[in-house]
Tab-separated table of C-alpha atoms and ligand atoms in Angstrom:
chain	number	residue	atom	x	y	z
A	1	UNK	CA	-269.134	-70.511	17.058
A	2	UNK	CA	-267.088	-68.045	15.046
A	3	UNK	CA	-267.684	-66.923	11.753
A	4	UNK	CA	-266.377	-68.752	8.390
A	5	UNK	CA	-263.092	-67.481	7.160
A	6	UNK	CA	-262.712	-66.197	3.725
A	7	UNK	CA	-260.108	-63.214	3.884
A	8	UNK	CA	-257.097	-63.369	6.005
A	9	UNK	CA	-253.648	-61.244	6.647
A	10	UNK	CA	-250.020	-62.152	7.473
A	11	UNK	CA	-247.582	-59.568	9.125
A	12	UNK	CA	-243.690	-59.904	9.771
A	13	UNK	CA	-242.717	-58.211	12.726
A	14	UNK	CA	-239.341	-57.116	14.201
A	15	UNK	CA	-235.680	-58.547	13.069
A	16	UNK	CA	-236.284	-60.647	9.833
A	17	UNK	CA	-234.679	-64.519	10.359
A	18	UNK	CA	-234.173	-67.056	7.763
A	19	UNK	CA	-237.868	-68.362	6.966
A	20	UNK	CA	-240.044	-65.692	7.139
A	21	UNK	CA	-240.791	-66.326	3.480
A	22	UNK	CA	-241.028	-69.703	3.602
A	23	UNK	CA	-243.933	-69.290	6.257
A	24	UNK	CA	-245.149	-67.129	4.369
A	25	UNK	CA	-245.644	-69.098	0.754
A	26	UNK	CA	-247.273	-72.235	3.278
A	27	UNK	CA	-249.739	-69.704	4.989
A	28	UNK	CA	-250.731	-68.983	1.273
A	29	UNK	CA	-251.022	-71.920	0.047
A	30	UNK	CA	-252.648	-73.588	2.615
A	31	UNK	CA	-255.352	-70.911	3.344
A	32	UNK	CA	-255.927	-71.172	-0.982
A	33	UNK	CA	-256.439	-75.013	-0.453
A	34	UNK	CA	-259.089	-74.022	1.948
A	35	UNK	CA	-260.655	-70.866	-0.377
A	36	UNK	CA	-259.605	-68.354	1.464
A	37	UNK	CA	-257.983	-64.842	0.017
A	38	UNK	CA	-254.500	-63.737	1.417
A	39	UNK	CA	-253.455	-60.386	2.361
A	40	UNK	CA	-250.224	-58.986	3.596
A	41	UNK	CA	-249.461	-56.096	5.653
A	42	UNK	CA	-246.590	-54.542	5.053
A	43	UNK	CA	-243.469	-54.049	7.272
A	44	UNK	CA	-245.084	-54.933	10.690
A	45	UNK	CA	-248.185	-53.027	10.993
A	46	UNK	CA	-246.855	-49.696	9.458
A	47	UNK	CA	-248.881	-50.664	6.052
A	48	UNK	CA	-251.573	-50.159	8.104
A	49	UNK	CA	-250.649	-47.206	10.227
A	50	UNK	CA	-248.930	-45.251	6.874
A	51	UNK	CA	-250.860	-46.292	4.180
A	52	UNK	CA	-249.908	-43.641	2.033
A	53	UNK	CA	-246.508	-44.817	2.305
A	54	UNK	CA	-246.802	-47.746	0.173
A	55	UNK	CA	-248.207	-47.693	-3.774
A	56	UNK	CA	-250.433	-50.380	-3.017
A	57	UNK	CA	-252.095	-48.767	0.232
A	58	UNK	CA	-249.668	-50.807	2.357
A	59	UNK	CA	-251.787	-53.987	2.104
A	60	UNK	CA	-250.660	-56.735	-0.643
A	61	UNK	CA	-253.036	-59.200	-2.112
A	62	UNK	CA	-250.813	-62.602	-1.605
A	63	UNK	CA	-251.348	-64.623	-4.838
A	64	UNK	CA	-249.858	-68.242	-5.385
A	65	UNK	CA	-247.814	-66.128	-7.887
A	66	UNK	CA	-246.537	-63.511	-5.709
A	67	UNK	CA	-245.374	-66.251	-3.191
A	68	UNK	CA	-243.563	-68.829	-6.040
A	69	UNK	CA	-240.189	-69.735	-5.600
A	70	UNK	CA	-239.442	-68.025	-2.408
A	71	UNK	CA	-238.869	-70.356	0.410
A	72	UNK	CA	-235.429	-70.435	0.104
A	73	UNK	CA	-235.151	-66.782	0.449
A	74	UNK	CA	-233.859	-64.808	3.259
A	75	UNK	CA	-235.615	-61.653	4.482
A	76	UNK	CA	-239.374	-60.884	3.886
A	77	UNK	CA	-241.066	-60.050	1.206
A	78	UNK	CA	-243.803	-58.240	3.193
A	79	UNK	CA	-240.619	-55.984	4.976
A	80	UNK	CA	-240.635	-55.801	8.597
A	81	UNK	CA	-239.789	-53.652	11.564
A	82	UNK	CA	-239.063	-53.587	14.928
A	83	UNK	CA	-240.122	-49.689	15.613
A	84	UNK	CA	-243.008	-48.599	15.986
A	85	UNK	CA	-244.910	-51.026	18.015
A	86	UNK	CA	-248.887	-50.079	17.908
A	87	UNK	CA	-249.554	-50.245	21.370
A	88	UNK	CA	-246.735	-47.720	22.279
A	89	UNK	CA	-246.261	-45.724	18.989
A	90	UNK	CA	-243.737	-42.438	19.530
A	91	UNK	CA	-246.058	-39.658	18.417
A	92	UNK	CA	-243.933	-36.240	17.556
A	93	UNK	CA	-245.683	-33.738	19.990
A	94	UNK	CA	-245.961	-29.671	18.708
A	95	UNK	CA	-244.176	-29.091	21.478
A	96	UNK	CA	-241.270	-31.377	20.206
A	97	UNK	CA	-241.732	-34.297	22.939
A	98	UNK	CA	-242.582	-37.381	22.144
A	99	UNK	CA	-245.711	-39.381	23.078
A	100	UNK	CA	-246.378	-43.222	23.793
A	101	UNK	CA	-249.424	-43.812	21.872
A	102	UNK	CA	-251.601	-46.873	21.944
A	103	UNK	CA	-252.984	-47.270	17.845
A	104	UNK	CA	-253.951	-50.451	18.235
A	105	UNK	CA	-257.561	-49.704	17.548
A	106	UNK	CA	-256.273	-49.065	14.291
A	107	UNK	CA	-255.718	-52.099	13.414
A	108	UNK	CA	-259.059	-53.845	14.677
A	109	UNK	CA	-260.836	-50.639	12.310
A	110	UNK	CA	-258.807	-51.766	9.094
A	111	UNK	CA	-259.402	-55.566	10.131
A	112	UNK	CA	-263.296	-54.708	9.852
A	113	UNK	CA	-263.100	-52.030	6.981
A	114	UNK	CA	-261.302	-54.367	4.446
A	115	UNK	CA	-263.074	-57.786	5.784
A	116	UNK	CA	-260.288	-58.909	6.873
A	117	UNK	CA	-261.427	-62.137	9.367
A	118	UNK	CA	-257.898	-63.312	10.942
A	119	UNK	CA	-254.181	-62.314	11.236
A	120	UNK	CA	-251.228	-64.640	11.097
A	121	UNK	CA	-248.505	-62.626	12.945
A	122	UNK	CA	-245.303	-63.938	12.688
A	123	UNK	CA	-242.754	-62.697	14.954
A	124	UNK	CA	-240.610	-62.971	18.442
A	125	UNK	CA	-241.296	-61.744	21.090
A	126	UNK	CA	-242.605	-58.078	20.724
A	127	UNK	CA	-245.187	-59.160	18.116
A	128	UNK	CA	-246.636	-61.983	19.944
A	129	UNK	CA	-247.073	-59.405	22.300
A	130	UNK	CA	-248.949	-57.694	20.514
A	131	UNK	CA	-250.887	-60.311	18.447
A	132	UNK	CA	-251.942	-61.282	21.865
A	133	UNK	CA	-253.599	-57.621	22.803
A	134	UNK	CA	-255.175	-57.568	19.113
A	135	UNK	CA	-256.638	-60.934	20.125
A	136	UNK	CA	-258.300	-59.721	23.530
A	137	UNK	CA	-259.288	-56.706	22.186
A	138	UNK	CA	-261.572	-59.337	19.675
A	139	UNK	CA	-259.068	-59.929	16.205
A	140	UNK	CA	-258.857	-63.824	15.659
A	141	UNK	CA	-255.201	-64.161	15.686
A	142	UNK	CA	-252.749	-66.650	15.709
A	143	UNK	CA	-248.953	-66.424	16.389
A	144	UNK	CA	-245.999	-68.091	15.024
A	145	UNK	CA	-242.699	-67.678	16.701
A	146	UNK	CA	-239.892	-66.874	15.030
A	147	UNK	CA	-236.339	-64.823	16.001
A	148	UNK	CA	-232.714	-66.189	15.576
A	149	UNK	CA	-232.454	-65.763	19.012
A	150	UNK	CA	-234.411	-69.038	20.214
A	151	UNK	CA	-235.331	-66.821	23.338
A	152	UNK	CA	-239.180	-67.591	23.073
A	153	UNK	CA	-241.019	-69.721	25.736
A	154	UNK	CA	-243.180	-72.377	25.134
A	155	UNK	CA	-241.819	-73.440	21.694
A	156	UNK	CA	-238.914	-75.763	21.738
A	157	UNK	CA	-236.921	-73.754	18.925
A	158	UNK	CA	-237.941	-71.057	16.946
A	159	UNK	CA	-237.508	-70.928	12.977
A	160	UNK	CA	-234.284	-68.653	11.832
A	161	UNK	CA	-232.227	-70.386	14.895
A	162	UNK	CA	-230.732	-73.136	12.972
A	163	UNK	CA	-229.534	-71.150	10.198
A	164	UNK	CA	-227.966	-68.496	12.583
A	165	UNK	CA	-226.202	-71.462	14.149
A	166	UNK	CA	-225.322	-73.066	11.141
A	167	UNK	CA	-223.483	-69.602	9.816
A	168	UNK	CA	-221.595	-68.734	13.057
A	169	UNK	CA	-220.473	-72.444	13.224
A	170	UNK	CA	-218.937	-72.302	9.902
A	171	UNK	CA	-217.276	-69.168	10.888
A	172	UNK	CA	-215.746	-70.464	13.915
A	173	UNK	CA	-214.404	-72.876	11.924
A	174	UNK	CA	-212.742	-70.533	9.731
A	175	UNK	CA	-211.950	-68.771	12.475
A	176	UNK	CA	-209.679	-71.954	13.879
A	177	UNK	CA	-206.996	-71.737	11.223
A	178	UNK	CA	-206.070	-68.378	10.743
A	179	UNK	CA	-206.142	-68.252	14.880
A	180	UNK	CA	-203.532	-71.075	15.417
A	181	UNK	CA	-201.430	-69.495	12.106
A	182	UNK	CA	-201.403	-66.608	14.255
A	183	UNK	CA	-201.052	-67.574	17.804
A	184	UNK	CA	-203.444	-65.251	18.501
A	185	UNK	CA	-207.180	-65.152	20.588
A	186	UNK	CA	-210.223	-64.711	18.527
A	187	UNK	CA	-213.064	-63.252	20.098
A	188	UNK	CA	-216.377	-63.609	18.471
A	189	UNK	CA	-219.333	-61.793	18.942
A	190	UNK	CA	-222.910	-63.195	17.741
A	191	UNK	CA	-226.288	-61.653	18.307
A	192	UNK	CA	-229.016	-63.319	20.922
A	193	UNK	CA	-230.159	-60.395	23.314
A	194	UNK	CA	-230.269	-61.552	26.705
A	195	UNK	CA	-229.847	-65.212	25.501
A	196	UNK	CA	-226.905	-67.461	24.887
A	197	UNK	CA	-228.922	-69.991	22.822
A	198	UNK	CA	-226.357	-69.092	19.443
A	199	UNK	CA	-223.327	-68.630	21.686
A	200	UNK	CA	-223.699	-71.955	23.433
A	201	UNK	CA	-224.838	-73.842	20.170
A	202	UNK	CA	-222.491	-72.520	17.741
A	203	UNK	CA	-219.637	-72.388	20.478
A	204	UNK	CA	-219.655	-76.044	21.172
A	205	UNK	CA	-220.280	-77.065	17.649
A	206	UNK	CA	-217.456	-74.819	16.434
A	207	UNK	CA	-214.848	-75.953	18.895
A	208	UNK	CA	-214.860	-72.599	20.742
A	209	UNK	CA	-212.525	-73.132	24.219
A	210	UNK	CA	-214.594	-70.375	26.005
A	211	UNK	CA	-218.162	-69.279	26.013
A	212	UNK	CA	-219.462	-66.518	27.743
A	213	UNK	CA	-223.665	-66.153	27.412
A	214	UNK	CA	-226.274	-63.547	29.494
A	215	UNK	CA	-227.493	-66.769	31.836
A	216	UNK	CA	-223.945	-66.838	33.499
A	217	UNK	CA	-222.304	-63.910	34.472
A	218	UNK	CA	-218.437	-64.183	33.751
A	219	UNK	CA	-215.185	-63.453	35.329
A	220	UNK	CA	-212.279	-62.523	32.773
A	221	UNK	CA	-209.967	-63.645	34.584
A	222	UNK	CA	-211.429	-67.695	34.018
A	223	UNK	CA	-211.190	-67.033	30.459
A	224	UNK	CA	-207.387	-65.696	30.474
A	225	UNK	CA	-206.512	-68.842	32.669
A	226	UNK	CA	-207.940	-70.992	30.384
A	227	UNK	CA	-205.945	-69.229	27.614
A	228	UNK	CA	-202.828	-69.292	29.369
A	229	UNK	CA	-203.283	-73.239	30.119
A	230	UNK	CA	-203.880	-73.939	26.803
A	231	UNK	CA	-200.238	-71.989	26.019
A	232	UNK	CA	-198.734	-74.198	28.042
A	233	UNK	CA	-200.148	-77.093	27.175
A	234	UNK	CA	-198.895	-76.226	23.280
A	235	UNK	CA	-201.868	-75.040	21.961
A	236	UNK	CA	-201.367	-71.292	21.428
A	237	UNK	CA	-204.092	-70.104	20.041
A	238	UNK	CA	-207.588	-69.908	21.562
A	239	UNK	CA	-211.394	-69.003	20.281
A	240	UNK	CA	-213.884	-67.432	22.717
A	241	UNK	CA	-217.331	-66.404	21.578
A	242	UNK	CA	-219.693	-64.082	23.370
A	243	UNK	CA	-222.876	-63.488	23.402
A	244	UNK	CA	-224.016	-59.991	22.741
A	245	UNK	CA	-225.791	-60.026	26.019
A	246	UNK	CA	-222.937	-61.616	28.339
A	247	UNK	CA	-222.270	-59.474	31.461
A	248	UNK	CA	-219.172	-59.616	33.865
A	249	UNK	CA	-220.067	-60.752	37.433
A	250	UNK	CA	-218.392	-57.390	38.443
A	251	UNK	CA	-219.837	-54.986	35.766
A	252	UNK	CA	-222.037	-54.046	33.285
A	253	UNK	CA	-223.975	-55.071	29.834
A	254	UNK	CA	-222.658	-52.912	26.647
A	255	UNK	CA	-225.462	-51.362	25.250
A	256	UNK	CA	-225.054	-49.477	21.204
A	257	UNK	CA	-228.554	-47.850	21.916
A	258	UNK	CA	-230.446	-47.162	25.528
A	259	UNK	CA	-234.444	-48.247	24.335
A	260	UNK	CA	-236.957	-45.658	23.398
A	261	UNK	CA	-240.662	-45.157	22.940
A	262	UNK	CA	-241.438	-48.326	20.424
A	263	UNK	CA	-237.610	-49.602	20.605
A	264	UNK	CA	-235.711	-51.975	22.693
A	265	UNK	CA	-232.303	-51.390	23.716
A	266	UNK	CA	-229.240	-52.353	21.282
A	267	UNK	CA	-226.949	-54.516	22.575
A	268	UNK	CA	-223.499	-55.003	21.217
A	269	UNK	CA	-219.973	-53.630	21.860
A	270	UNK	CA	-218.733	-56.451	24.499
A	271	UNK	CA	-216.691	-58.454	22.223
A	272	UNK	CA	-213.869	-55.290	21.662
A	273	UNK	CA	-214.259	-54.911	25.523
A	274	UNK	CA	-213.112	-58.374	26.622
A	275	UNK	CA	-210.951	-58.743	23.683
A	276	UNK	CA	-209.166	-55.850	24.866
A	277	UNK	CA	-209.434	-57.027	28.347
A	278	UNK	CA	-208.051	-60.314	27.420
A	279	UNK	CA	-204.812	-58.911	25.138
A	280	UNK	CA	-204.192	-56.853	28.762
A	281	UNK	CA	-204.388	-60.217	30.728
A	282	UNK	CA	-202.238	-62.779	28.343
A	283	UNK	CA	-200.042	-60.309	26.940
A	284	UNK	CA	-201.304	-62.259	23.823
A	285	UNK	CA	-202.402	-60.623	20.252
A	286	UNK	CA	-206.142	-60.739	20.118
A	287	UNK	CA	-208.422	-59.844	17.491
A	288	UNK	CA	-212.337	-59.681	17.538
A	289	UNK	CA	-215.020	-60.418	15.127
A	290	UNK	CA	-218.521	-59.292	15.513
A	291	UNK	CA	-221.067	-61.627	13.083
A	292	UNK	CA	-223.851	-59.448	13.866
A	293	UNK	CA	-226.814	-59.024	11.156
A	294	UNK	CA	-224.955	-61.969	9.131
A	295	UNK	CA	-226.301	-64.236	11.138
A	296	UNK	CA	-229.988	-62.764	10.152
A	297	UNK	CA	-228.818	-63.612	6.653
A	298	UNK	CA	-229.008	-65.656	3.718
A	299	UNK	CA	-230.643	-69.061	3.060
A	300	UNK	CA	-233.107	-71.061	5.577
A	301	UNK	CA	-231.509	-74.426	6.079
A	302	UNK	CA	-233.659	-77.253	5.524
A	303	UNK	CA	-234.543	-77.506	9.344
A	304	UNK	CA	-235.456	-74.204	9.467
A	305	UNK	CA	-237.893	-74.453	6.221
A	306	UNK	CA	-239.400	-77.361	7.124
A	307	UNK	CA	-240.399	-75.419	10.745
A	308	UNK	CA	-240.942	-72.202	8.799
A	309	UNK	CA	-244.308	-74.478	6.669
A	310	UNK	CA	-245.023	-76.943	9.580
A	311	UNK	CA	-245.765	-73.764	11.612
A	312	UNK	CA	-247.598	-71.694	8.562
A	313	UNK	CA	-249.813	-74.604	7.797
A	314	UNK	CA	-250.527	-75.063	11.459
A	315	UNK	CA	-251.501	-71.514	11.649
A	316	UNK	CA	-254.123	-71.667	9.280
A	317	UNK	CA	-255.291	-75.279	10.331
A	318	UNK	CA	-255.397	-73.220	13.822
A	319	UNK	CA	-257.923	-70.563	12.328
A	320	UNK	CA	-259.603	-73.283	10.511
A	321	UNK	CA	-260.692	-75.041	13.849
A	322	UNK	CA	-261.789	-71.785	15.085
A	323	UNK	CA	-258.451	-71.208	17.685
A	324	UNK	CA	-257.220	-67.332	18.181
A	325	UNK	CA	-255.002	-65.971	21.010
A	326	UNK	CA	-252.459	-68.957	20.498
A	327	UNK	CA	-249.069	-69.126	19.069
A	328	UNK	CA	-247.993	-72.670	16.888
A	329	UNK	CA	-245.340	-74.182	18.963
A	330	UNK	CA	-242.830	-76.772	18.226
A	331	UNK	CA	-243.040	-79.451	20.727
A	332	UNK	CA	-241.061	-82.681	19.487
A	333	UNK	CA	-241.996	-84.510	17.387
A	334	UNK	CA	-245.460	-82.502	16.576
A	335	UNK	CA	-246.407	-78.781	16.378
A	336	UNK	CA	-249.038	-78.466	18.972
A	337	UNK	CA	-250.561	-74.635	20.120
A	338	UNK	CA	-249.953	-72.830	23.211
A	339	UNK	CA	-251.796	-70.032	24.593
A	340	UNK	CA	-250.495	-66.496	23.652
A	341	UNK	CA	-250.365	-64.838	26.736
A	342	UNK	CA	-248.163	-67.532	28.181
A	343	UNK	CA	-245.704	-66.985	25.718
A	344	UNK	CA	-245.737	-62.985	25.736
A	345	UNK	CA	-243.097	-61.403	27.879
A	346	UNK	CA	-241.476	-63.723	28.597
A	347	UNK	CA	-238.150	-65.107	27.729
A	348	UNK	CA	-236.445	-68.696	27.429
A	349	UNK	CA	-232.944	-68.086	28.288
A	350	UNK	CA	-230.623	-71.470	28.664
A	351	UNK	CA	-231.347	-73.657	31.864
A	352	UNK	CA	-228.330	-74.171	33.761
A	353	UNK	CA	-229.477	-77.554	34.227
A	354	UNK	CA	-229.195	-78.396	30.378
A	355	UNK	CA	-227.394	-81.008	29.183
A	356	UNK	CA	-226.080	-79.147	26.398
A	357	UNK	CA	-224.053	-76.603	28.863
A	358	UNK	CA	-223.167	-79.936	30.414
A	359	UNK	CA	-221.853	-80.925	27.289
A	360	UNK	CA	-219.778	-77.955	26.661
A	361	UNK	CA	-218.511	-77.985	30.404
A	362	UNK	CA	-217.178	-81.659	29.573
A	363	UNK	CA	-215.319	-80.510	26.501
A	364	UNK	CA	-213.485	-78.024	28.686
A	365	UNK	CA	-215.174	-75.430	27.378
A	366	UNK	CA	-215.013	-72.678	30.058
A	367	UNK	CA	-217.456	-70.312	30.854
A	368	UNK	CA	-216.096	-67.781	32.862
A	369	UNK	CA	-217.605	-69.019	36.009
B	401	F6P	O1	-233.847	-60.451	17.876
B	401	F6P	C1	-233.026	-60.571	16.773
B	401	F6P	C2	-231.862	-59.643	16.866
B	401	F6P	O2	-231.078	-59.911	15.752
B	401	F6P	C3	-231.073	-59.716	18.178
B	401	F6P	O3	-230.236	-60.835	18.236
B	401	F6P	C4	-230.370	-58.389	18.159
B	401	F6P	O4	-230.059	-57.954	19.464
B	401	F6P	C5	-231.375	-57.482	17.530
B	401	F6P	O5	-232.260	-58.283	16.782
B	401	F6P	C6	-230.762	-56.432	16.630
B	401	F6P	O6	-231.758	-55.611	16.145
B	401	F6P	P1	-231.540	-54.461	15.067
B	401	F6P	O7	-232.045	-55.009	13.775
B	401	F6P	O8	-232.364	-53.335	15.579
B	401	F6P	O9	-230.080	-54.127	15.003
């Protein structure tokens, strides 16, 4: 039987998504309904690792005060980051080299020095990575998934995903008129790693004519055909969107940024490629667009809210029954909990088998394949 709870701490880890706040304001309240104190770390873990960085020692007492009126916000109020992961921290050698360093110790020595009894870590991927060595190493922990991206297992969508959909949408629909005015291609590029979930959702609800995503490798020369048919079947303009992750079957992924100690690769870049590639092809004007961090922005919609609290209140109900090592997972219609180290490393890319690809497929969306 574990111990009572009285103190716990929340950390936001790696890209912020719309939500993060609200998640945050229903892990405080609920865990004040139950008497508990709140604490949160700042950006990531680095409160923890660089205290001296922060005027309040990098820890924040979470009051019901300093979590009013934010759900509706974008961003996090704790900061975030998505360098510097514990267990492989870049250390600056004297020698100038650089070291992977595992701190995570670190964290389990502040956990005990401030009386700290759980962690809610919120993040994608890389933090329920690590929430999930904190937890074997003895921290009670439990995750809740979030990232734009929708590229976590185990979860049927994560918080952040909606919104990002919702914004590129709405751009692809501005998008539509000043393409046809112009007879021209639009290319547009949204973010999703090696994912398609915001390509294939915001494509087909935006009226794109192509999609190209990570899960199916593309040939250009699909997407120019389709292009050209559409030409001469009077429609001269044409709207593709890519997924930052789409490769050619005959080529390569752009990466901005090859990965580093504590640091995935950047993607990004293949949007001017294949809108370049595609001017070559049609002899058509083509311009691209690249929505990048946007999509991280602005306000959760209401879907995304509503997941952002049903998960934050099922993370301390979680604690509260005495569960660590599992991440709050949306599994329609409840919230239910799934075991951390099913859910770290891997990723949920799009089945080829879903219906929604179907969907687009029936539209006459191409995909390059
Ligand atoms: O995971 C969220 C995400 O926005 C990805 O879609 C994108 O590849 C990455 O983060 C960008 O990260 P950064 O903030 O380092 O540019």
């Amino acid at each position: 039987m574990s111990s009572p709870i009285r103190r716990i701490a929340i950390n936001t880890g790696g890209g912020d998504a719309p939500g993060l706040n609200a998640v945050i304001r229903s892990v405080v309240i609920a865990a004040m309904h139950r008497g508990w104190e709140c604490y949160g770390i700042r950006e990531g873990f680095n409160g923890i690792m660089f205290p001296e960085r922060y005027p309040e020692g990098g820890v924040l007492r979470l009051t019901r005060d300093k979590v009013k009126g934010i759900a509706h916000l974008g961003g996090t109020i704790l900061g975030t980051t998505n360098k510097g992961n514990p267990l492989h921290f870049p250390m600056k050698m004297p020698d100038g080299s650089t070291r992977d360093l595992d701190r995570s110790d670190e964290i389990l020595e502040f956990f005990a020095k401030k009386e700290l009894d759980a962690l809610v870590s919120i993040g994608g991927d890389g933090s329920l990575t690590i929430a999930n060595a904190l937890h074997l190493k003895g921290l009670r922990v439990v995750g809740v998934p979030k990232t734009i991206d929708n590229d976590l297992d185990k979860t049927f969508t994560t918080f952040g995903f909606d919104t990002a959909v919702g914004f590129a949408t709405e751009c692809l629909d501005r998008l539509h008129s000043t393409a046809e005015s112009h007879q021209r291609v639009m290319v547009v590029e949204v973010m999703g790693r090696y994912a398609g979930w915001i390509a294939l959702h915001s494509g087909i609800a935006g009226g794109a004519h192509a999609i190209l995503i990570p899960e199916i490798p593309f040939n250009l020369d699909k997407v120019a055909e389709k292009i050209l048919d559409r030409d001469r079947d009077g429609r001269m303009y044409s709207i593709v969107v890519v997924a930052e992750g789409a490769e050619p079957a005959h080529g390569h992924r752009e990466v901005l940024q090859p990965a580093e100690i504590g640091h995935a690769e950047r993607l990004g870049g293949i949007g001017e490629r294949i809108t370049r590639a595609l001017q070559e092809k049609t002899g058509k004007d083509a311009r691209v667009v690249v929505l990048g961090h946007l999509l991280r922005g602005g306000s959760p919609t209401s879907f995304d809210r509503l997941a952002a609290m049903r998960f934050g209140t099922a993370a301390v109900r979680a604690l509260e029954q005495g569960l660590s090592g599992v991440m709050v997972a949306l599994a329609f219609p409840n919230v239910n909990y799934v075991a951390l180290e099913d859910v770290a490393g891997r990723m949920k890319g799009v089945p080829l088998d879903c219906d929604t690809l179907q969907t687009g497929r029936d539209m006459g969306i191409t995909f390059g394949d």
